Short mmCIF file of C-alpha atoms and ligand atoms in Angstrom, two decimals:
data_model
loop_
_atom_site.label_atom_id
_atom_site.label_comp_id
_atom_site.label_asym_id
_atom_site.label_seq_id
_atom_site.Cartn_x
_atom_site.Cartn_y
_atom_site.Cartn_z
CA MET A 1 -13.94 20.30 -41.13
CA LYS A 2 -15.55 18.02 -38.58
CA ARG A 3 -18.07 15.61 -40.00
CA ARG A 4 -20.93 17.24 -38.13
CA ASN A 5 -19.93 20.66 -39.46
CA PHE A 6 -19.86 19.22 -42.94
CA ILE A 7 -23.37 17.91 -42.44
CA LYS A 8 -24.39 21.35 -41.19
CA THR A 9 -22.85 23.14 -44.15
CA THR A 10 -24.34 20.75 -46.66
CA GLY A 11 -27.72 21.87 -45.42
CA MET A 12 -29.01 18.63 -43.91
CA SER A 13 -31.12 19.58 -40.97
CA ALA A 14 -31.46 17.76 -37.68
CA ALA A 15 -35.12 17.25 -38.60
CA ALA A 16 -34.11 15.37 -41.72
CA PHE A 17 -32.07 13.04 -39.57
CA ALA A 18 -34.82 12.70 -36.98
CA ALA A 19 -37.19 11.61 -39.76
CA THR A 20 -34.88 8.74 -40.68
CA PRO A 21 -35.60 5.62 -38.66
CA SER A 22 -32.62 5.09 -36.43
CA VAL A 23 -30.90 1.91 -37.60
CA SER A 24 -27.56 1.20 -36.00
CA LEU A 25 -24.70 -0.14 -38.12
CA LYS A 26 -24.69 -3.16 -35.85
CA SER A 27 -28.23 -4.11 -36.74
CA LEU A 28 -27.39 -3.85 -40.45
CA ASN A 29 -24.55 -6.23 -39.90
CA PRO A 30 -25.50 -9.87 -40.65
CA PHE A 31 -22.93 -10.96 -38.05
CA SER A 32 -24.36 -8.73 -35.36
CA THR A 33 -23.56 -11.03 -32.45
CA MET A 34 -19.97 -9.83 -32.94
CA GLN A 35 -18.62 -12.51 -30.65
CA ASN A 36 -15.11 -12.15 -32.01
CA THR A 37 -14.74 -8.46 -31.42
CA PRO A 38 -13.12 -6.22 -30.45
CA ILE A 39 -9.90 -7.04 -32.32
CA SER A 40 -6.76 -5.15 -33.18
CA ILE A 41 -4.24 -6.41 -35.75
CA ALA A 42 -1.04 -4.92 -37.10
CA THR A 43 1.62 -5.70 -39.64
CA TRP A 44 4.76 -7.32 -38.17
CA ASN A 45 5.14 -8.40 -34.57
CA PHE A 46 4.28 -4.98 -33.17
CA GLN A 47 2.80 -6.42 -30.00
CA LYS A 48 3.07 -3.34 -27.80
CA ALA A 49 1.20 -1.16 -30.28
CA THR A 50 -1.41 -3.82 -31.02
CA LYS A 51 -1.97 -4.47 -27.32
CA LYS A 52 -2.34 -0.78 -26.62
CA ALA A 53 -5.10 -0.54 -29.24
CA GLY A 54 -6.70 -3.82 -28.14
CA GLU A 55 -6.84 -2.82 -24.49
CA MET A 56 -8.38 0.51 -25.42
CA LEU A 57 -11.05 -1.32 -27.43
CA PHE A 58 -11.77 -3.63 -24.51
CA GLN A 59 -12.28 -0.58 -22.33
CA GLY A 60 -14.85 0.68 -24.81
CA ALA A 61 -12.80 3.01 -27.02
CA ASN A 62 -13.94 3.43 -30.58
CA ALA A 63 -11.91 1.90 -33.43
CA LEU A 64 -10.63 5.27 -34.69
CA ASP A 65 -9.15 6.35 -31.35
CA ALA A 66 -7.67 2.88 -30.79
CA VAL A 67 -5.98 2.68 -34.15
CA GLU A 68 -4.47 6.16 -33.81
CA GLN A 69 -3.15 5.55 -30.30
CA GLY A 70 -1.95 2.08 -31.26
CA VAL A 71 0.30 3.14 -34.14
CA ARG A 72 1.58 6.11 -32.13
CA VAL A 73 3.38 3.59 -29.91
CA GLU A 74 5.69 2.70 -32.81
CA GLU A 75 5.94 6.29 -34.07
CA ALA A 76 7.39 7.16 -30.65
CA ASN A 77 9.72 4.15 -30.51
CA LEU A 78 13.20 5.54 -31.23
CA LYS A 79 14.57 2.03 -31.73
CA ASN A 80 12.21 1.42 -34.63
CA THR A 81 14.08 2.81 -37.66
CA THR A 82 11.15 2.34 -40.04
CA VAL A 83 8.41 4.40 -38.39
CA GLY A 84 8.16 7.92 -36.96
CA ASN A 85 10.83 9.42 -34.74
CA GLY A 86 14.14 7.60 -35.28
CA GLY A 87 13.15 6.49 -38.78
CA ALA A 88 15.93 6.01 -41.32
CA PRO A 89 16.50 9.06 -43.52
CA ASP A 90 16.47 9.34 -47.30
CA ARG A 91 19.78 9.26 -49.19
CA ASP A 92 20.30 12.98 -48.46
CA GLY A 93 19.77 12.63 -44.72
CA ASN A 94 16.14 13.88 -44.50
CA VAL A 95 13.71 11.90 -42.35
CA THR A 96 10.39 12.18 -44.20
CA LEU A 97 7.28 10.47 -42.88
CA ASP A 98 4.14 9.16 -44.60
CA ALA A 99 0.90 8.23 -42.82
CA CYS A 100 -2.82 7.85 -43.32
CA ILE A 101 -5.94 7.02 -41.34
CA MET A 102 -9.49 5.95 -42.27
CA SER A 103 -12.63 6.10 -40.16
CA PRO A 104 -15.63 3.76 -40.15
CA GLU A 105 -17.57 6.54 -41.90
CA GLY A 106 -15.21 6.22 -44.87
CA ASP A 107 -13.45 9.50 -44.13
CA ALA A 108 -9.71 9.57 -44.77
CA GLY A 109 -6.71 11.76 -44.03
CA ALA A 110 -3.06 11.50 -45.04
CA VAL A 111 0.27 13.28 -44.90
CA VAL A 112 3.23 12.62 -47.17
CA TYR A 113 6.85 13.77 -47.09
CA LEU A 114 6.28 15.25 -43.64
CA LYS A 115 9.45 16.35 -41.82
CA HIS A 116 10.05 17.22 -38.14
CA ILE A 117 6.78 15.85 -36.71
CA ALA A 118 6.93 12.77 -34.51
CA HIS A 119 3.31 11.66 -34.93
CA PRO A 120 2.27 11.90 -38.58
CA VAL A 121 -0.81 9.71 -37.97
CA SER A 122 -2.26 12.37 -35.69
CA VAL A 123 -1.60 15.04 -38.32
CA ALA A 124 -3.35 12.78 -40.85
CA ARG A 125 -6.33 12.56 -38.49
CA LYS A 126 -6.42 16.35 -38.22
CA VAL A 127 -6.34 16.62 -42.03
CA MET A 128 -9.32 14.24 -42.09
CA GLU A 129 -11.29 16.02 -39.39
CA GLU A 130 -10.35 19.68 -39.76
CA THR A 131 -9.87 20.26 -43.50
CA PRO A 132 -11.90 19.63 -46.64
CA HIS A 133 -8.92 17.65 -48.05
CA VAL A 134 -7.61 14.10 -47.81
CA MET A 135 -3.86 14.62 -48.21
CA LEU A 136 -1.30 17.29 -47.41
CA ALA A 137 2.33 17.08 -48.54
CA GLY A 138 5.73 18.40 -47.54
CA GLU A 139 5.96 22.05 -46.48
CA GLY A 140 2.17 22.46 -46.46
CA ALA A 141 1.72 19.43 -44.23
CA LEU A 142 4.40 20.74 -41.85
CA GLN A 143 2.83 24.20 -41.79
CA PHE A 144 -0.57 22.66 -41.01
CA ALA A 145 0.92 20.52 -38.24
CA LEU A 146 2.68 23.48 -36.61
CA GLU A 147 -0.46 25.60 -36.86
CA ASN A 148 -2.30 22.81 -35.05
CA GLY A 149 0.07 22.68 -32.13
CA PHE A 150 2.37 19.82 -33.12
CA GLU A 151 5.92 20.25 -31.86
CA LYS A 152 8.81 20.62 -34.33
CA VAL A 153 11.48 18.02 -33.52
CA ASP A 154 14.63 16.59 -35.03
CA LEU A 155 13.68 13.08 -36.16
CA LEU A 156 17.18 11.91 -37.06
CA THR A 157 18.57 10.02 -34.08
CA GLU A 158 22.30 9.55 -33.53
CA GLU A 159 21.92 5.86 -34.32
CA SER A 160 20.06 6.43 -37.61
CA GLU A 161 22.58 9.11 -38.59
CA LYS A 162 25.46 6.75 -37.91
CA GLU A 163 23.91 4.00 -40.04
CA TRP A 164 23.14 6.46 -42.84
CA LYS A 165 26.76 7.65 -42.84
CA GLN A 166 27.91 4.04 -43.10
CA TRP A 167 25.55 3.59 -46.03
CA LEU A 168 26.98 6.72 -47.70
CA GLU A 169 30.33 4.94 -47.89
CA HIS A 170 28.98 2.50 -50.50
CA LYS A 171 25.59 3.98 -51.49
CA HIS A 172 24.40 0.58 -52.55
CA TYR A 173 20.63 0.78 -52.84
CA LYS A 174 18.85 -2.52 -52.52
CA PRO A 175 15.72 -3.18 -50.52
CA ILE A 176 16.26 -5.53 -47.61
CA ILE A 177 13.55 -8.17 -47.61
CA ASN A 178 12.49 -8.44 -43.96
CA ILE A 179 14.14 -5.51 -42.25
CA GLU A 180 15.10 -6.66 -38.73
CA ASN A 181 11.77 -8.41 -38.69
CA HIS A 182 9.81 -5.19 -38.28
CA ASP A 183 8.82 -2.44 -40.62
CA THR A 184 5.93 -0.15 -41.48
CA ILE A 185 3.01 -0.40 -39.09
CA GLY A 186 -0.42 -0.81 -40.65
CA MET A 187 -3.20 -1.44 -38.12
CA LEU A 188 -6.87 -2.35 -38.29
CA CYS A 189 -9.26 -2.25 -35.33
CA ILE A 190 -12.81 -3.46 -35.00
CA ASP A 191 -14.55 -2.13 -31.92
CA GLU A 192 -17.35 -3.49 -29.75
CA LYS A 193 -19.95 -1.95 -32.03
CA GLY A 194 -18.39 -3.74 -34.98
CA ASP A 195 -17.04 -0.55 -36.53
CA ILE A 196 -13.69 -0.71 -38.34
CA ALA A 197 -10.92 1.90 -38.55
CA GLY A 198 -7.37 1.69 -39.89
CA ALA A 199 -4.06 3.54 -39.96
CA CYS A 200 -0.70 3.14 -41.63
CA THR A 201 2.51 5.00 -40.79
CA THR A 202 6.12 4.76 -41.95
CA SER A 203 9.39 6.52 -42.64
CA GLY A 204 9.36 4.68 -45.97
CA LEU A 205 12.23 2.81 -47.52
CA ALA A 206 15.60 3.60 -45.95
CA TYR A 207 17.82 5.79 -48.17
CA LYS A 208 15.06 6.33 -50.70
CA MET A 209 15.43 9.19 -53.19
CA ASN A 210 14.62 12.61 -51.81
CA GLY A 211 10.94 13.24 -52.56
CA ARG A 212 9.95 9.59 -52.80
CA VAL A 213 6.54 8.71 -51.34
CA GLY A 214 5.47 5.09 -50.86
CA ASP A 215 2.19 3.24 -50.60
CA SER A 216 1.63 3.68 -46.87
CA PRO A 217 -0.17 7.06 -46.99
CA ILE A 218 -2.05 6.27 -50.21
CA ILE A 219 -5.69 5.37 -49.59
CA GLY A 220 -6.35 2.12 -51.45
CA ALA A 221 -2.67 1.12 -51.55
CA GLY A 222 -1.19 0.98 -48.02
CA LEU A 223 -4.62 1.04 -46.36
CA TYR A 224 -8.24 0.68 -47.35
CA LEU A 225 -11.43 -0.17 -45.53
CA ASP A 226 -15.14 -0.24 -46.03
CA ASN A 227 -17.00 -0.50 -42.75
CA GLU A 228 -19.62 -2.76 -44.35
CA ILE A 229 -17.01 -5.24 -45.58
CA GLY A 230 -13.61 -5.07 -43.83
CA GLY A 231 -10.16 -3.59 -44.25
CA ALA A 232 -6.63 -4.31 -45.44
CA VAL A 233 -3.15 -2.92 -44.79
CA ALA A 234 0.15 -3.43 -46.56
CA THR A 235 3.85 -3.40 -45.84
CA GLY A 236 6.87 -3.95 -48.03
CA MET A 237 7.90 -2.51 -51.37
CA GLY A 238 5.51 0.39 -51.75
CA GLU A 239 5.98 0.74 -55.49
CA ALA A 240 4.54 -2.75 -56.07
CA VAL A 241 1.65 -2.11 -53.67
CA MET A 242 0.80 1.19 -55.37
CA LYS A 243 0.80 -0.33 -58.85
CA SER A 244 -1.69 -2.97 -57.75
CA VAL A 245 -3.79 -0.71 -55.45
CA GLY A 246 -3.46 -3.75 -53.20
CA SER A 247 -5.52 -2.86 -50.12
CA PHE A 248 -8.45 -1.67 -52.22
CA LEU A 249 -8.24 -4.85 -54.28
CA ILE A 250 -8.43 -6.99 -51.12
CA VAL A 251 -11.47 -5.17 -49.77
CA GLU A 252 -13.22 -5.49 -53.15
CA LEU A 253 -12.41 -9.22 -53.25
CA MET A 254 -13.90 -9.61 -49.77
CA ARG A 255 -16.96 -7.72 -51.02
CA GLN A 256 -17.28 -10.40 -53.69
CA GLY A 257 -17.28 -13.10 -51.01
CA LYS A 258 -13.61 -14.02 -50.65
CA SER A 259 -12.28 -14.62 -47.14
CA PRO A 260 -9.54 -12.25 -45.89
CA GLN A 261 -7.02 -15.05 -46.43
CA GLU A 262 -8.14 -15.75 -50.01
CA ALA A 263 -8.21 -12.04 -50.83
CA CYS A 264 -4.66 -11.45 -49.52
CA GLU A 265 -3.39 -14.41 -51.55
CA ILE A 266 -4.96 -13.16 -54.76
CA ALA A 267 -3.48 -9.67 -54.22
CA VAL A 268 0.05 -11.00 -53.59
CA LYS A 269 -0.16 -13.34 -56.58
CA ARG A 270 -1.21 -10.45 -58.79
CA ILE A 271 1.89 -8.53 -57.65
CA VAL A 272 4.00 -11.60 -58.39
CA ALA A 273 2.50 -11.77 -61.89
CA GLN A 274 3.01 -8.03 -62.48
CA ASN A 275 6.65 -7.82 -61.37
CA ARG A 276 9.37 -9.94 -62.97
CA ASN A 277 11.71 -9.06 -60.08
CA TYR A 278 9.26 -10.11 -57.35
CA GLU A 279 11.88 -12.34 -55.70
CA ASP A 280 13.93 -9.25 -54.87
CA PHE A 281 11.39 -7.59 -52.60
CA GLN A 282 8.84 -8.28 -49.89
CA VAL A 283 5.17 -7.35 -49.95
CA ALA A 284 2.77 -8.44 -47.23
CA PHE A 285 -0.92 -7.81 -46.61
CA VAL A 286 -3.11 -8.31 -43.55
CA ALA A 287 -6.89 -8.15 -43.82
CA LEU A 288 -9.85 -8.26 -41.47
CA ASN A 289 -13.52 -8.70 -42.35
CA LYS A 290 -16.69 -7.60 -40.63
CA LYS A 291 -17.04 -11.06 -39.02
CA GLY A 292 -13.69 -10.58 -37.31
CA GLU A 293 -11.91 -13.10 -39.54
CA VAL A 294 -8.27 -12.29 -40.27
CA GLY A 295 -6.02 -13.30 -43.17
CA SER A 296 -2.48 -12.59 -44.27
CA TYR A 297 -0.20 -13.43 -47.17
CA CYS A 298 3.22 -12.26 -48.32
CA ILE A 299 5.82 -12.95 -51.00
CA HIS A 300 8.70 -14.07 -48.77
CA LYS A 301 8.71 -16.16 -45.62
CA GLY A 302 9.48 -14.11 -42.52
CA PHE A 303 6.50 -11.80 -42.21
CA SER A 304 4.11 -12.07 -39.28
CA TYR A 305 1.30 -9.99 -37.85
CA ALA A 306 0.27 -9.17 -34.29
CA LYS A 307 -3.28 -9.75 -33.08
CA TYR A 308 -5.05 -8.79 -29.85
CA GLN A 309 -8.30 -10.61 -29.28
CA ASN A 310 -10.14 -11.91 -26.21
CA GLY A 311 -7.58 -10.19 -24.01
CA GLU A 312 -4.64 -12.04 -25.59
CA ILE A 313 -1.81 -10.79 -27.74
CA SER A 314 -0.27 -13.13 -30.32
CA ASN A 315 2.32 -13.19 -33.07
CA ASN A 316 1.01 -14.94 -36.17
CA PRO A 317 3.37 -16.09 -38.92
CA SER A 318 1.88 -15.32 -42.32
CA GLN A 319 1.51 -17.79 -45.15
CA PHE A 320 3.89 -16.94 -47.99
CA TYR A 321 4.49 -17.43 -51.72
CA ILE A 322 8.19 -18.35 -51.66
C1 SD4 B 401 7.08 2.07 -48.32
N1 SD4 B 401 5.64 0.28 -47.63
O1 SD4 B 401 7.36 3.25 -48.12
C2 SD4 B 401 6.53 1.28 -47.16
C3 SD4 B 401 7.69 0.83 -46.35
C4 SD4 B 401 7.72 -0.56 -46.00
O2 SD4 B 401 9.08 -2.42 -46.15
O3 SD4 B 401 6.74 -1.16 -45.60
N2 SD4 B 401 8.89 -1.13 -46.20
O4 SD4 B 401 7.22 1.52 -49.40
#
């Protein structure tokens, strides 16, 4: 259901809105000069995707459209074996995708264990805008996607199949800390009006158990934002991020006055404290506040994030715990 339809069906009349003094979000924002914006940031050095979103924002696009189109760049990248089409399969050879999206209004949509659809983030957006639900899973998510005109494709590329078959020879399951220096894409955009949107999309951990869903499509874990405060996205070992509800934690810490950098550090250190085996996996967070300040922290050296601001794209090595 579109937001305006929801408003219609909840019985709020146009007159009720007209009676409310019109106050833009920007004027509520104490940092309303917004000199730093627009900005797009993404986990890892996903410069093409981040630039795509950043350029859209500079041309006046809203944060929600920019974030969706930005992450779609990596969903379509067949060479990226951790996101979308070409993603590594689970241990049984199924490519199953997880994605979510959040709007400045606080609306959210997600799909989990979605097969055969190259752009799960766009299905997640449809779930957000066209249904009364937040998340659809598996067969139901696929059915919904097909009913909404998404094309059914084979997501397992020859290359990913070959690597999976090599893996089957030993079946040794151990997370690789910084996979080829790129991984899940989580993106946050703040547009010219100062509104924030976010998205997160992944094929999950390579050779995961059939049925496994990670943090990336879970609102509060892989992604969270509050348009009054800021947003956060995660990458790495989803189980650790889910147990700490990491992105939600970071936004709440920023609400209490922490900078994005301080909030990311606290969240990673909590994961370190909660997991005796923390040295065996990577978790990284990137956060953005309403002022346009950015922070990032991770367990292991090697993580960086991409940023597009003032017409420039950059790769920014994150601070790290070990
Ligand atoms: C997951 N967080 O499914 C995702 C994948 C990832 O490093 O980021 N892997 O757990």
